[in-house]
Every structure is written in C-alpha cells, then in structure tokens.
mmCIF file of C-alpha atoms in Angstrom:
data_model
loop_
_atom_site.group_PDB
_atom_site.id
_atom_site.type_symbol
_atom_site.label_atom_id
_atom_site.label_comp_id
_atom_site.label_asym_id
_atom_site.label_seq_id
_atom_site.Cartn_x
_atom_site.Cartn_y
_atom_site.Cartn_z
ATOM 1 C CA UNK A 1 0.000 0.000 0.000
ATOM 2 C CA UNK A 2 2.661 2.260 0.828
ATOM 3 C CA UNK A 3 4.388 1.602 -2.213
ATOM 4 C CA UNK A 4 1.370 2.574 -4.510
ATOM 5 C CA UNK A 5 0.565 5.499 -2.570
ATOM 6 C CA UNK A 6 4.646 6.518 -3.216
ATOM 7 C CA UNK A 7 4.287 5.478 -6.976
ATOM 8 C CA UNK A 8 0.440 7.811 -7.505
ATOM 9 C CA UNK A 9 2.649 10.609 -5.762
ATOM 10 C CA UNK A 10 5.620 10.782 -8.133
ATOM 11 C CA UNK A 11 3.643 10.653 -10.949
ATOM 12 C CA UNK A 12 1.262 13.778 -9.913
ATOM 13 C CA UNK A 13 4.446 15.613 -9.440
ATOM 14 C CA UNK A 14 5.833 14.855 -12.682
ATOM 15 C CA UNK A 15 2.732 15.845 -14.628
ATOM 16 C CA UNK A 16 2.524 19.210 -12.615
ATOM 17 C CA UNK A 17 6.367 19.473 -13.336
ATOM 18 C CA UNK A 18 5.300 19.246 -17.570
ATOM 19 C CA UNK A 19 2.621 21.636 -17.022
ATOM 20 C CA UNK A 20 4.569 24.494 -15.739
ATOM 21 C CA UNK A 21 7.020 24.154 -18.551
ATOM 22 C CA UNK A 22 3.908 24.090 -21.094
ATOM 23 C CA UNK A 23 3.131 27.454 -19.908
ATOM 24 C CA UNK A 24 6.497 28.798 -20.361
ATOM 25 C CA UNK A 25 6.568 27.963 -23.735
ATOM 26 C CA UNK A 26 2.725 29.500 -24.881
ATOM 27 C CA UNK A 27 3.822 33.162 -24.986
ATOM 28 C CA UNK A 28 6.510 31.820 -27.875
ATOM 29 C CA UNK A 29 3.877 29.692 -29.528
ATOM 30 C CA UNK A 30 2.795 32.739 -32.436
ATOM 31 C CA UNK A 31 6.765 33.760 -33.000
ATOM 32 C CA UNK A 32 7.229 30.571 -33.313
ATOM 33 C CA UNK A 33 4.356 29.688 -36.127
ATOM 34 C CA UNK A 34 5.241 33.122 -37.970
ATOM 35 C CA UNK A 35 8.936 31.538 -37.873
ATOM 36 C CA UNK A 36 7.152 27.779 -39.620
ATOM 37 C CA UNK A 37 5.251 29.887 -42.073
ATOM 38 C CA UNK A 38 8.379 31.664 -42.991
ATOM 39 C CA UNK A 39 10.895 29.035 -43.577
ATOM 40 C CA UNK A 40 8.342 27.131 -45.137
ATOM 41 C CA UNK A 41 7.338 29.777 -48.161
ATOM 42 C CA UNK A 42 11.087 30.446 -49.130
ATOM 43 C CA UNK A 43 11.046 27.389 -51.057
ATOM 44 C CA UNK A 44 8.254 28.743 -53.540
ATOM 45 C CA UNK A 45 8.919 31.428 -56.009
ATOM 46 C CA UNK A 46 6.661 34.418 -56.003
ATOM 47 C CA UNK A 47 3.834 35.625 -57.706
ATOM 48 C CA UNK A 48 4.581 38.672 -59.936
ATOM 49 C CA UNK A 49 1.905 40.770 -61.000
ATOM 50 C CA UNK A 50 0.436 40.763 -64.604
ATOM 51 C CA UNK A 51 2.090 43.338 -66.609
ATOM 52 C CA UNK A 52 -0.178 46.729 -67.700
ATOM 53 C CA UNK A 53 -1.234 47.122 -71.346
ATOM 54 C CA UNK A 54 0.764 48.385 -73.352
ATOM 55 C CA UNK A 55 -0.187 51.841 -74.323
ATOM 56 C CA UNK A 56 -1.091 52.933 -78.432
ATOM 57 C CA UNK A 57 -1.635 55.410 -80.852
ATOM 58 C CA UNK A 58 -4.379 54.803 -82.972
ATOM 59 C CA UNK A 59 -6.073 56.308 -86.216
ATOM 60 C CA UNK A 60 -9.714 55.869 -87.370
ATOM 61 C CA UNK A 61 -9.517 54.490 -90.561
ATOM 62 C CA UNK A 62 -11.201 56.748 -93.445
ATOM 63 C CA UNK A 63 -13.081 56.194 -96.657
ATOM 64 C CA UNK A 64 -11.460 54.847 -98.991
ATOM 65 C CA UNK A 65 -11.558 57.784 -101.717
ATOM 66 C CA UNK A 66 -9.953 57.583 -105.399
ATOM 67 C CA UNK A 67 -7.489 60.545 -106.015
ATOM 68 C CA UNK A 68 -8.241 63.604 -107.668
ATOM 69 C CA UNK A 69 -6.865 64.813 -110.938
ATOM 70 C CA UNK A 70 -3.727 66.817 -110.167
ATOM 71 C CA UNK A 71 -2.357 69.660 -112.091
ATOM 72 C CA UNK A 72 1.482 70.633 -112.549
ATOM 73 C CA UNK A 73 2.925 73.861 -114.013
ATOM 74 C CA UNK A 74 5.548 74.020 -116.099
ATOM 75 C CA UNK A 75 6.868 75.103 -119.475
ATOM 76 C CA UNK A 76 7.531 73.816 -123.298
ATOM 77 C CA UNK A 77 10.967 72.825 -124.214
ATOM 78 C CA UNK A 78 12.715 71.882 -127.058
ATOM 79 C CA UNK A 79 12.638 68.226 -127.471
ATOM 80 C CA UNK A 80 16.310 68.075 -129.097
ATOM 81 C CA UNK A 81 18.451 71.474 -127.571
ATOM 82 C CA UNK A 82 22.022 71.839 -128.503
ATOM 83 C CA UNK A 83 24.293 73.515 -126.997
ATOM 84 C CA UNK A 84 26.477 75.873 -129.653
ATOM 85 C CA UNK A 85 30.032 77.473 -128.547
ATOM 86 C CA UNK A 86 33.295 78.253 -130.222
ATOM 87 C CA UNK A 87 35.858 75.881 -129.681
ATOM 88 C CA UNK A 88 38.670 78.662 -129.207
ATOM 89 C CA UNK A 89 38.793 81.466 -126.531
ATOM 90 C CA UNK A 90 38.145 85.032 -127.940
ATOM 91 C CA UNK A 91 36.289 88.196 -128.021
ATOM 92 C CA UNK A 92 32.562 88.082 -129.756
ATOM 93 C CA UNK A 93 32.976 89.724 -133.104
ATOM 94 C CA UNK A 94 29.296 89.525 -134.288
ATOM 95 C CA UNK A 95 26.338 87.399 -133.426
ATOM 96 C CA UNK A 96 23.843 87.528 -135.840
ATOM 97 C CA UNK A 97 20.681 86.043 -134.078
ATOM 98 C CA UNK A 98 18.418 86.179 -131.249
ATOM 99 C CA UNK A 99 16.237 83.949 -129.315
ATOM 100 C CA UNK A 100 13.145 82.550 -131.819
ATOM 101 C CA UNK A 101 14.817 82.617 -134.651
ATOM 102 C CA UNK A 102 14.627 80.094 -137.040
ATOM 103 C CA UNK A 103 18.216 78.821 -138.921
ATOM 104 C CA UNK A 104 19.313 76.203 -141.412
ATOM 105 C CA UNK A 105 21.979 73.805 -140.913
ATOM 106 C CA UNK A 106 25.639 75.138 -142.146
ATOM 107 C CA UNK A 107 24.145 79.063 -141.168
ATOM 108 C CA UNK A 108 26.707 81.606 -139.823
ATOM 109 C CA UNK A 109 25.243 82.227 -136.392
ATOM 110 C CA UNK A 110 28.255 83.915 -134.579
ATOM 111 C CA UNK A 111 32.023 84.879 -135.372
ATOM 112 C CA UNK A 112 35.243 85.541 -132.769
ATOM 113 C CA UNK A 113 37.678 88.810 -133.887
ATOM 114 C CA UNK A 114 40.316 86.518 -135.580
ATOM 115 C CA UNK A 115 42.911 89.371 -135.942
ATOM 116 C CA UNK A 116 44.677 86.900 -134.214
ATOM 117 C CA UNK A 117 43.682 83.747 -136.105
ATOM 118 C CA UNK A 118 44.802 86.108 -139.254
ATOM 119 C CA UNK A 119 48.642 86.681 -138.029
ATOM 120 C CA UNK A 120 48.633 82.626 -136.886
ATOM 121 C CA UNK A 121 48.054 81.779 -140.512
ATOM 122 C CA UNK A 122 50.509 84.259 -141.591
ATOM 123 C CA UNK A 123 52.995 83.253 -139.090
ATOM 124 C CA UNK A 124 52.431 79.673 -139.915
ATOM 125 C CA UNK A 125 52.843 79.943 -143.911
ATOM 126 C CA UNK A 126 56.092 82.181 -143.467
ATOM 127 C CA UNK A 127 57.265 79.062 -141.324
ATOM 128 C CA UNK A 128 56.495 76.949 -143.935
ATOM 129 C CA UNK A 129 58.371 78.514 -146.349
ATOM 130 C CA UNK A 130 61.487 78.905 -144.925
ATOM 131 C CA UNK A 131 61.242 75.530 -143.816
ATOM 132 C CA UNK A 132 60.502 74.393 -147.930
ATOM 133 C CA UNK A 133 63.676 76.402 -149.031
ATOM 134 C CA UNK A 134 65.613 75.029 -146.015
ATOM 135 C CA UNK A 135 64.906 71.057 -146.744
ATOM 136 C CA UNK A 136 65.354 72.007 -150.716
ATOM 137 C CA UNK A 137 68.542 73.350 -149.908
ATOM 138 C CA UNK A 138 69.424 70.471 -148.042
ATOM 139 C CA UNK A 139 68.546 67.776 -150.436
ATOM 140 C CA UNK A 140 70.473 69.718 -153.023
ATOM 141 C CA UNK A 141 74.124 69.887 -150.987
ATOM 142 C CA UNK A 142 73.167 66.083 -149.873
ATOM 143 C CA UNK A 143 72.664 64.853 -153.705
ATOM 144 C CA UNK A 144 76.011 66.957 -154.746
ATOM 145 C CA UNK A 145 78.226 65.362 -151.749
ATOM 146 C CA UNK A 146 76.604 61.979 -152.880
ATOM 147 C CA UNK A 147 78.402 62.553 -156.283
ATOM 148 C CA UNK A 148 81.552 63.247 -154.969
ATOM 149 C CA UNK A 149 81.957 60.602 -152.769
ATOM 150 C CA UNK A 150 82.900 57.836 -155.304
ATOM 151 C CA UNK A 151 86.437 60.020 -156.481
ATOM 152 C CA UNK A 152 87.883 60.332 -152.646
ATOM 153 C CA UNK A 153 87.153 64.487 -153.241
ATOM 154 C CA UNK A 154 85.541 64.360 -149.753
ATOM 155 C CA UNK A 155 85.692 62.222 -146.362
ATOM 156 C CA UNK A 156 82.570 60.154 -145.145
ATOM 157 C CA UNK A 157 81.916 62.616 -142.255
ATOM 158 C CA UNK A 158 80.896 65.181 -145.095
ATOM 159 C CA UNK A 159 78.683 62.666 -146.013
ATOM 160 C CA UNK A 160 76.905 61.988 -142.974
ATOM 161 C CA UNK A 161 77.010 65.558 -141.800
ATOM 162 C CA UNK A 162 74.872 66.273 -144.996
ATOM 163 C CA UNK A 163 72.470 63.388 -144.447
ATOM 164 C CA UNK A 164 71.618 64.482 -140.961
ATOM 165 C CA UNK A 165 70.777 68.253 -142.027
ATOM 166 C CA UNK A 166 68.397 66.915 -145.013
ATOM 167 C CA UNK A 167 66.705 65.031 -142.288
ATOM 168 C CA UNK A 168 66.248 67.541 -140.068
ATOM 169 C CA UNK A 169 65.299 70.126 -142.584
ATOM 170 C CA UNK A 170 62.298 67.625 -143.739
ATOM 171 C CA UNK A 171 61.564 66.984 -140.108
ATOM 172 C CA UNK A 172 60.791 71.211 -140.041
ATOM 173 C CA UNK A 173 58.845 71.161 -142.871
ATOM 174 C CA UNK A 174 56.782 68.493 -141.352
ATOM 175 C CA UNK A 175 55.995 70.083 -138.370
ATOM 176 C CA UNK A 176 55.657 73.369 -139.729
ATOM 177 C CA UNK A 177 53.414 72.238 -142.054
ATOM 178 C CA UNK A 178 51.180 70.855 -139.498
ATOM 179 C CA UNK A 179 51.375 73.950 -137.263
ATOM 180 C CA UNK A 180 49.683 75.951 -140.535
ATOM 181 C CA UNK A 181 46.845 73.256 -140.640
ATOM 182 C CA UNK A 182 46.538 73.866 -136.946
ATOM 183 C CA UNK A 183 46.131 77.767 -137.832
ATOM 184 C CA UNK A 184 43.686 77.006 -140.329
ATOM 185 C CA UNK A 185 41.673 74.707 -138.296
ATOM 186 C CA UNK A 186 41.509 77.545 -135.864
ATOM 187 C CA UNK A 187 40.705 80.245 -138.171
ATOM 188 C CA UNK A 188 37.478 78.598 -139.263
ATOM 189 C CA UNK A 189 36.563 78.097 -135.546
ATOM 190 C CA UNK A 190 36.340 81.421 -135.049
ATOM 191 C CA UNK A 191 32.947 80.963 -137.268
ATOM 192 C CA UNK A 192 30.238 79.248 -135.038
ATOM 193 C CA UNK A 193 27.618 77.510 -137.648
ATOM 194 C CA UNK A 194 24.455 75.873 -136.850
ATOM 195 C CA UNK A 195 25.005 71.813 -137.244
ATOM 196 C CA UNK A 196 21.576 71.163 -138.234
ATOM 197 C CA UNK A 197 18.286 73.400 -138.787
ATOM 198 C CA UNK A 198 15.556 74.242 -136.133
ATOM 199 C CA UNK A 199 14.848 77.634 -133.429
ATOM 200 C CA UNK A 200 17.239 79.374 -131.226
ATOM 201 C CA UNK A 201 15.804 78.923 -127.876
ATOM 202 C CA UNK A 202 18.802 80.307 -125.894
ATOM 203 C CA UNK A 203 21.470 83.661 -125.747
ATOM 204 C CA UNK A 204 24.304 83.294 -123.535
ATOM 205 C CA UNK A 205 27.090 86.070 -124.898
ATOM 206 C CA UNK A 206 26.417 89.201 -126.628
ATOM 207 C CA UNK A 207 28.799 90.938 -129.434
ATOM 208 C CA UNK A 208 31.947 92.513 -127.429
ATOM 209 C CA UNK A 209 32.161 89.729 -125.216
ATOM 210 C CA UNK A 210 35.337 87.439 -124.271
ATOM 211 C CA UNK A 211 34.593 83.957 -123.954
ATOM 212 C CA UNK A 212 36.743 80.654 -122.812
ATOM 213 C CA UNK A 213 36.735 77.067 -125.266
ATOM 214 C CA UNK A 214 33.720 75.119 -124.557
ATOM 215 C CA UNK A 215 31.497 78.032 -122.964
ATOM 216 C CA UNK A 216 27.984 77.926 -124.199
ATOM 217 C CA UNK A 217 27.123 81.255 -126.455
ATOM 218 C CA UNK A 218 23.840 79.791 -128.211
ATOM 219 C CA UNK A 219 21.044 77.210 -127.735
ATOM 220 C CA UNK A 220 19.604 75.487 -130.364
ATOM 221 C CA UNK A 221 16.583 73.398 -130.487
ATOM 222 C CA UNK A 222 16.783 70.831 -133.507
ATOM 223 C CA UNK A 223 13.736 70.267 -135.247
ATOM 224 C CA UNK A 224 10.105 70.679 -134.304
ATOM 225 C CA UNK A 225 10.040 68.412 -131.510
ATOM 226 C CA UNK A 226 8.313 69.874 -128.485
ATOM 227 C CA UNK A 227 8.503 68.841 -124.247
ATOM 228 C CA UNK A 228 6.765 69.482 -121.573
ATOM 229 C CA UNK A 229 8.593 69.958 -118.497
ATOM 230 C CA UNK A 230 7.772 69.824 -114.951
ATOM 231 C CA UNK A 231 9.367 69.491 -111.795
ATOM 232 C CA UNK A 232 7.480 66.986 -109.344
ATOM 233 C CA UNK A 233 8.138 66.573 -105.268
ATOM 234 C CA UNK A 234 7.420 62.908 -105.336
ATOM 235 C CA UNK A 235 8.232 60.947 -108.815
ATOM 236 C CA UNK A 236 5.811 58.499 -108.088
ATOM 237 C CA UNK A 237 2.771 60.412 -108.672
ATOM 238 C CA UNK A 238 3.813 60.839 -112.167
ATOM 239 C CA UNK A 239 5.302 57.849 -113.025
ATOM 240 C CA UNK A 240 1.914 55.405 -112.625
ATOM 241 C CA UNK A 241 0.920 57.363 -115.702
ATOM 242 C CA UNK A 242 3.687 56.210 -117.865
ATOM 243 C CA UNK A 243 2.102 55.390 -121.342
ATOM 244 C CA UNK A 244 -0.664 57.270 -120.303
ATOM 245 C CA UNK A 245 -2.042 60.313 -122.387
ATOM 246 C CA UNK A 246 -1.922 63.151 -120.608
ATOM 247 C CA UNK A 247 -3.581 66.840 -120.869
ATOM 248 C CA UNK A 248 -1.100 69.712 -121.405
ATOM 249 C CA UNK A 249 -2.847 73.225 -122.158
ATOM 250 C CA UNK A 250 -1.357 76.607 -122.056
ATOM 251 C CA UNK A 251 -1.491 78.289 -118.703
ATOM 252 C CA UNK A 252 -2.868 81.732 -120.494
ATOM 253 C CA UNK A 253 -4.993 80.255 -123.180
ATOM 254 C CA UNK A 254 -6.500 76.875 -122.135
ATOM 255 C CA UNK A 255 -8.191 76.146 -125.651
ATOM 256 C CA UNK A 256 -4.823 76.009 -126.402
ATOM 257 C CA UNK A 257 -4.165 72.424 -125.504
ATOM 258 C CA UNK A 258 -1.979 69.216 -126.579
ATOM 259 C CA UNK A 259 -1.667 65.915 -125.881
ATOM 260 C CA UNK A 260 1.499 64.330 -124.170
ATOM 261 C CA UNK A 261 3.032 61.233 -123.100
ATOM 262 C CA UNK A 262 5.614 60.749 -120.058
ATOM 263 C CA UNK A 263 9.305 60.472 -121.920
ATOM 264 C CA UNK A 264 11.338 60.181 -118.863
ATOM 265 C CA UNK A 265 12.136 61.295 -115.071
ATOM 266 C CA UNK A 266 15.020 62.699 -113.822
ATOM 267 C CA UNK A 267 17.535 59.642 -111.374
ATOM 268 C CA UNK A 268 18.072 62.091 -108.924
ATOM 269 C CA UNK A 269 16.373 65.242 -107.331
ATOM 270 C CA UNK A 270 18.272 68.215 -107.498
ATOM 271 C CA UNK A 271 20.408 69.199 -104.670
ATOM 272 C CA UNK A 272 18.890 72.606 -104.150
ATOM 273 C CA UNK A 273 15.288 72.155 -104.943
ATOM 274 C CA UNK A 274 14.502 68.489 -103.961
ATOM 275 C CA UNK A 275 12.573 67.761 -106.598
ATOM 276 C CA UNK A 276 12.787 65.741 -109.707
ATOM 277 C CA UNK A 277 12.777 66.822 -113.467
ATOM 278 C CA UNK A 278 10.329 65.576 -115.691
ATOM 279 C CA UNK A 279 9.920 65.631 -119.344
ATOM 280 C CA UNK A 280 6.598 64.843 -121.299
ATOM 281 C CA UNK A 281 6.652 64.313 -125.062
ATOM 282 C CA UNK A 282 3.983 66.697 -127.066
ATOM 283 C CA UNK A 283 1.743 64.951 -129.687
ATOM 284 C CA UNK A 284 1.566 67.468 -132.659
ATOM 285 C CA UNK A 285 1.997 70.339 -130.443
ATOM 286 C CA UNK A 286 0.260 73.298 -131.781
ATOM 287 C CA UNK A 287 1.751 76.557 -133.136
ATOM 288 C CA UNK A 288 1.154 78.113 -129.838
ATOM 289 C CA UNK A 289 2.985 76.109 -127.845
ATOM 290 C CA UNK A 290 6.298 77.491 -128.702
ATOM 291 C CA UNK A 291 9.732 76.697 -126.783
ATOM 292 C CA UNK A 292 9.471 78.866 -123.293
ATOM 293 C CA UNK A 293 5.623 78.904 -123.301
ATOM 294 C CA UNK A 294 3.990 78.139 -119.632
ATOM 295 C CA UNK A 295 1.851 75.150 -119.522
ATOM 296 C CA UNK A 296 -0.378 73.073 -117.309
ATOM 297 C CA UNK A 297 0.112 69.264 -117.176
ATOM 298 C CA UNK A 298 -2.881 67.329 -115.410
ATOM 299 C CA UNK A 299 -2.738 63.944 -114.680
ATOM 300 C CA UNK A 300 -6.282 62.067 -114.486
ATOM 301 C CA UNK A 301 -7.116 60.160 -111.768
ATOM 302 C CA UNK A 302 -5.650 56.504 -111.803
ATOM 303 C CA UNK A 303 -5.645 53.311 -109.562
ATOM 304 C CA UNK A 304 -8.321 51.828 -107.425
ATOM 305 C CA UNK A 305 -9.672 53.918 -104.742
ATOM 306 C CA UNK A 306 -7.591 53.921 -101.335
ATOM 307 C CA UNK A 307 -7.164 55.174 -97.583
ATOM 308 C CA UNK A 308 -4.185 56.881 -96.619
ATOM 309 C CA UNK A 309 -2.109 55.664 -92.833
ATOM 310 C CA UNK A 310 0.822 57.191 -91.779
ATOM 311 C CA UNK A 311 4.181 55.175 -92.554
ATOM 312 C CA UNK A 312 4.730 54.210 -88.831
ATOM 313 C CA UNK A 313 1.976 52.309 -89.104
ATOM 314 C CA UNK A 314 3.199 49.634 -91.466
ATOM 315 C CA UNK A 315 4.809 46.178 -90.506
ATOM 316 C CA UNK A 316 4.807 43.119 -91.876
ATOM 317 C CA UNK A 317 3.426 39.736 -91.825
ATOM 318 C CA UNK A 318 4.671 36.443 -93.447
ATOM 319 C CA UNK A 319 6.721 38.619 -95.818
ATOM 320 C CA UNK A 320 4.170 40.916 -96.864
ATOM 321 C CA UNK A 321 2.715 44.213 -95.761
ATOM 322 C CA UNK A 322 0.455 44.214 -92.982
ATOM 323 C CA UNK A 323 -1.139 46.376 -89.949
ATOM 324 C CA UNK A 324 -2.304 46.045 -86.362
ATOM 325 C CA UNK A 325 -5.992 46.176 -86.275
ATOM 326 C CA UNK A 326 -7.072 47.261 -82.471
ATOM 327 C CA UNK A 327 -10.448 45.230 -81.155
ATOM 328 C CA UNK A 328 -11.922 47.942 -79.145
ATOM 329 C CA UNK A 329 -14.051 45.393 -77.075
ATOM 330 C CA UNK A 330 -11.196 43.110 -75.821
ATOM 331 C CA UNK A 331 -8.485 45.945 -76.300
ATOM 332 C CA UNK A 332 -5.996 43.511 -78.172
ATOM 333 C CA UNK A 333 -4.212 43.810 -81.371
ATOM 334 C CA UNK A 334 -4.408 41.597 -84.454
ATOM 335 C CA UNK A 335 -2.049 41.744 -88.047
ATOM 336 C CA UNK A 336 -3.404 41.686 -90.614
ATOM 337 C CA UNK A 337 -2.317 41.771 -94.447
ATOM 338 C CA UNK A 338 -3.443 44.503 -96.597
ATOM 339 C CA UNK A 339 -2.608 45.604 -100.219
ATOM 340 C CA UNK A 340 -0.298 48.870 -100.536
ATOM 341 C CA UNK A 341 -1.591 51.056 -103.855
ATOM 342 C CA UNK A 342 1.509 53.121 -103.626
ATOM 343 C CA UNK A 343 3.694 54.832 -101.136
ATOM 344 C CA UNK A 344 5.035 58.371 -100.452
ATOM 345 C CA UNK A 345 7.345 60.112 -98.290
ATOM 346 C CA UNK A 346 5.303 59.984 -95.049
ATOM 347 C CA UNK A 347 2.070 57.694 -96.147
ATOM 348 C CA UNK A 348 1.340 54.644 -97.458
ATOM 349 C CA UNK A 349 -2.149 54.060 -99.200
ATOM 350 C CA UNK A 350 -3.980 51.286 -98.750
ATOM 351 C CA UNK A 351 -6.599 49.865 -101.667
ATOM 352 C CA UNK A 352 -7.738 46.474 -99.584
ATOM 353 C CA UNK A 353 -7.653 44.558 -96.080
ATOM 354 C CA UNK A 354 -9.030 47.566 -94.107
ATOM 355 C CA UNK A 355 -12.155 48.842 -93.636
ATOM 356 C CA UNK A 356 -12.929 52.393 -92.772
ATOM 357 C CA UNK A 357 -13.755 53.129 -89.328
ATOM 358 C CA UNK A 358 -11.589 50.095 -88.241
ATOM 359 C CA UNK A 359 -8.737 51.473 -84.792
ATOM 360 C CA UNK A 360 -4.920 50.554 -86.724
ATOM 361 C CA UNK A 361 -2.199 51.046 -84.525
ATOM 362 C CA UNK A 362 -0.246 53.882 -85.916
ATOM 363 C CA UNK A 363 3.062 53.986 -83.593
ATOM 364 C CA UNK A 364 5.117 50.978 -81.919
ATOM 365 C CA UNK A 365 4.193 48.396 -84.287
ATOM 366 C CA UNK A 366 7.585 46.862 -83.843
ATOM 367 C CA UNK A 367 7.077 45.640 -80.181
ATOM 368 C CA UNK A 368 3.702 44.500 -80.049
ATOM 369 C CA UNK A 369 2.725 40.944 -80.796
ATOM 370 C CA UNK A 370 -0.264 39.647 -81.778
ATOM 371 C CA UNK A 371 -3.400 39.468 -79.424
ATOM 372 C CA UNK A 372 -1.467 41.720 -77.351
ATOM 373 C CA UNK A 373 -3.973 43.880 -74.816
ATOM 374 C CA UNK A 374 -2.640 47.533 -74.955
ATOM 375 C CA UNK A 375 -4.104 50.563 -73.665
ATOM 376 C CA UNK A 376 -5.100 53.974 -75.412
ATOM 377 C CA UNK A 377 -7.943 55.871 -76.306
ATOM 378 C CA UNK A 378 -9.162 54.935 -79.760
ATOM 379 C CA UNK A 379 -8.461 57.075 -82.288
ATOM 380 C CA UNK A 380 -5.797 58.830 -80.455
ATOM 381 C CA UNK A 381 -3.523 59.746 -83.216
ATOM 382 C CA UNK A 382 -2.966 63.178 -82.219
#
C-alpha cells in the first residue's frame, strides 16, 4: 500500500512538473508559427503581377476615296536642244541672231575677232616657207656630196654631216606644215555655224564679249520636236501614268491644248530644290505652244480607290505588308495583311484589307505581338 501510494505521488508531481514548462513555452507559440510559415514559403517562387497594357496610338480608318486629278505647271521645251560654242577662246565679233529665230543647218550664227587667227596663218605659212627652201637646200648639198663621194674628193663625215641636215630640214617642214593646218583649223573656228536646222531657244554672250573654249554662247533646239517639263516633289505620282495620255494646255490660253506622253524622269532630285525633273513628249503640239511657253500638265485620276495611314503604321506579316488592327471590345491587337496602292514620303495608301472606321495602330508596331492587350484611347492619333 505504501508503495502505490509513493508510486500515484511521483507521478502527480511529474505531470505538474510538464505543465509548468507548457506554460512557459505559450507566450513563444505565435513567434514561433510566424517563424514555420516563414521558412516554409522560401522554397516557392513568387507571384509577380500581370504586366499593364501596353499603351497605343491609334487612327480611325477613313473612306477609302480615289485621287483627284492633279495639275502641274511648267513650261515647253525643245525636245532636241544643242548647246552651240566656239571651240577657241576670244572676243565676240558679231552674233547675228536672237532667241526665236529660225536657222538652217551650215548658217553663220556667230564669229570671234580673228585678228589673231589672221597673223597665226601668216605666221604659220612664213614658217612653212622657210622651212621648204631650207629642206630644198638640203637635199640639193646632200645629192652633190653623194656625187663626190665615189672620187675620194671628200671624207665620209661630209657625207653623214649632210644626211643628218636633209633630215632635219624635212623633219621642219613636217611640223611646220602641221602647225599651218593647226592655224587654219583655228581660223574657221572662229565661225560658229548651226550643225543642223531648227529655233534658237537660248542667248548666252552678246557681241563685245570674251569667252573661254567650250562656254555655251547659243542654244539650239533641232527640229520641231516639243517637251513638256515639270518638276514633281514625289516621282511616283507621275510615273503610274507612264504610257498614259496626258492633258497639257497653255497656262494663259486653255483652248490652247496638246496631248502628251511621259518620256522620262530625272535619277536624282536636285540638290537645291529636292525635286525631280520631268519631261513629257507633245503629240503634234500646236503653233502656240512654242519653246518657253507656260503650260499646265494634269494627270487624271488613276488606280483603285484607297485610304491613306501614316508610314509608322506599317509592318509586316509572313513577308508581306500588314497592320495592327485594335479590337476595341477586348483591347488587343491583331495583323493583318493589306494591299499597298503606292507609297510616299510619309504615307502609305492602302486599296484592300481595311475597312474604314476600323482602330490601326499607328506607332510601336515593332514591339507589339499579336493578341497583345494595350491601352489607349481609340483614335488617339494626335
């Protein structure tokens, strides 16, 4: 009995002994949880958040229109011009026409002073002559020493001595022969002529004045062959109408009018202006369209009708053109093909794949993917 009693006893103590150390430990009991969660989340990689649309420019697209008829200014030209100038350097004697006049081929149309020409030529044939006498008089001392040699009257040396003047008397005569063609030759270029008939269309020099080889003193415009020419900002809006006929009239008498066909477009723009030159070939031009006359070039209205979008908003899809089409009731972007007409410097226009009213992204085409949501304000292309 006293054993059980002893045995109840130590037992009691021990459980009131666990207790107390239980409610040491409670106040740690959230720390410690906190501490669980912790350790236990580190293994997991976080959540990020989704990331925001990406935010557009868009453009309403517009009717589809066909383009107007557009008119050009510009002015007739010669179809064939030539420029005429002397090919020595000189003071203008005469000139004998002016612009719009009418000459026939092998016509004296200017002449230099050739004062100087004149004492050339003289100069030239006085060279000539002494240089006649002097390879005469050679050949004759050379064909007497020739006779001699055979008796012993003279030594070989003579001999050669005589054969090298001869040959350098005929060498003078030679060149100063040439040198009096040369004069020649120069004395009729100091006559400009006109190489073939037609109008003078341009004056550069007047009588009195000096001018250098080469420089231009008369334009000529061979034949009756007629231009139009017109300087264009974008070369493409002419050249769809190549082999088309196209309207030219005169900008002060419009009943005055001809019919023309593109003959060709400048390469290049010019450096100062930007533009390029065009030239349009005049079907039996009328009297009144003379060389220097303003005209007025339309071009009718060509291609099927299109919409115009800026440039930016272009991309591409599969290797062809293509534009991001904006769903304004999911906000997300599509690509889709369309057909370019034709293009200019800061538009391309579109003649199928859109329709008008449709939201096309118009900036930051390159980043977005399709079905992409974005953000924006439709028709935000301000």
């Amino acid at each position: 009995m006293t054993d059980e009693l002893t045995r109840l006893l130590g037992s009691a103590a021990d459980h009131l002994l666990s207790m107390r150390r239980l409610n040491a430990l409670l106040p740690l009991l959230p720390a410690a949880l906190t501490l669980l969660l912790t350790l236990t989340g580190c293994g997991q990689p976080p959540v990020s958040a989704p990331a925001p649309p990406r935010p557009v420019k868009t453009l309403t697209a517009p009717a589809a229109t066909r383009a107007a008829s557009l008119s050009l200014t510009g002015e007739v030209r010669a179809h064939d011009e030539v420029a005429l100038s002397f090919r020595l350097a000189g003071s203008v004697l005469t000139r004998r026409v002016d612009i719009g006049a009418r000459v026939e081929a092998g016509e004296v149309l200017a002449t230099l002073d050739d004062q100087t020409g004149q004492n050339q030529l003289s100069s030239a044939r006085s060279e000539v002559e002494s240089a006649r006498a002097a390879a005469q008089l050679a050949a004759l001392n050379l064909r007497r020493l020739r006779a001699l040699m055979p008796s012993g009257a003279i030594a070989r040396v003579q001999l050669d001595t005589a054969q090298s003047d001869w040959q350098t008397a005929r060498a003078r005569l030679e060149s100063s022969t040439a040198a009096l063609n040369t004069a020649r030759e120069n004395l009729r270029w100091a006559t400009l002529t006109a190489p073939a008939g037609g109008v003078i269309t341009g004056v550069s020099v007047a009588a009195g004045e000096g001018v250098s080889a080469g420089q231009t003193v008369l334009t000529l415009a061979q034949g009756d062959g007629r231009d139009a020419v017109v300087d264009v900002a974008d070369p493409a809006v002419i050249a769809r109408h190549a082999g088309d006929p196209l309207q030219v009239t005169l900008l002060n008498s419009p009943a005055i009018a001809a019919t023309g066909r593109l003959r060709d477009i400048s390469p290049q723009a010019d450096p100062q202006t930007r533009t390029w030159r065009v030239r349009i070939t005049l079907i039996n031009p009328p009297p009144g369209m003379m060389p220097g006359a303003s005209v007025i070039v339309t071009l009718p209205a060509a291609g099927a009708a299109t919409l115009a979008l800026p440039a930016t908003a272009l991309t591409r899809l599969a290797g062809q053109p293509a534009v991001f089409v904006l769903d304004t009731r999911t906000w997300r972007v599509q690509r889709r093909v369309v057909v370019i007409d034709h293009y200019s410097a800061t538009a391309v226009f579109v003649s199928a794949g859109i329709r008008p009213g449709e939201q096309i992204v118009t900036a930051g085409v390159r980043t977005l993917r399709d079905n992409e949501r974005v953000a924006g304000e439709a028709g935000n292309d301000e």
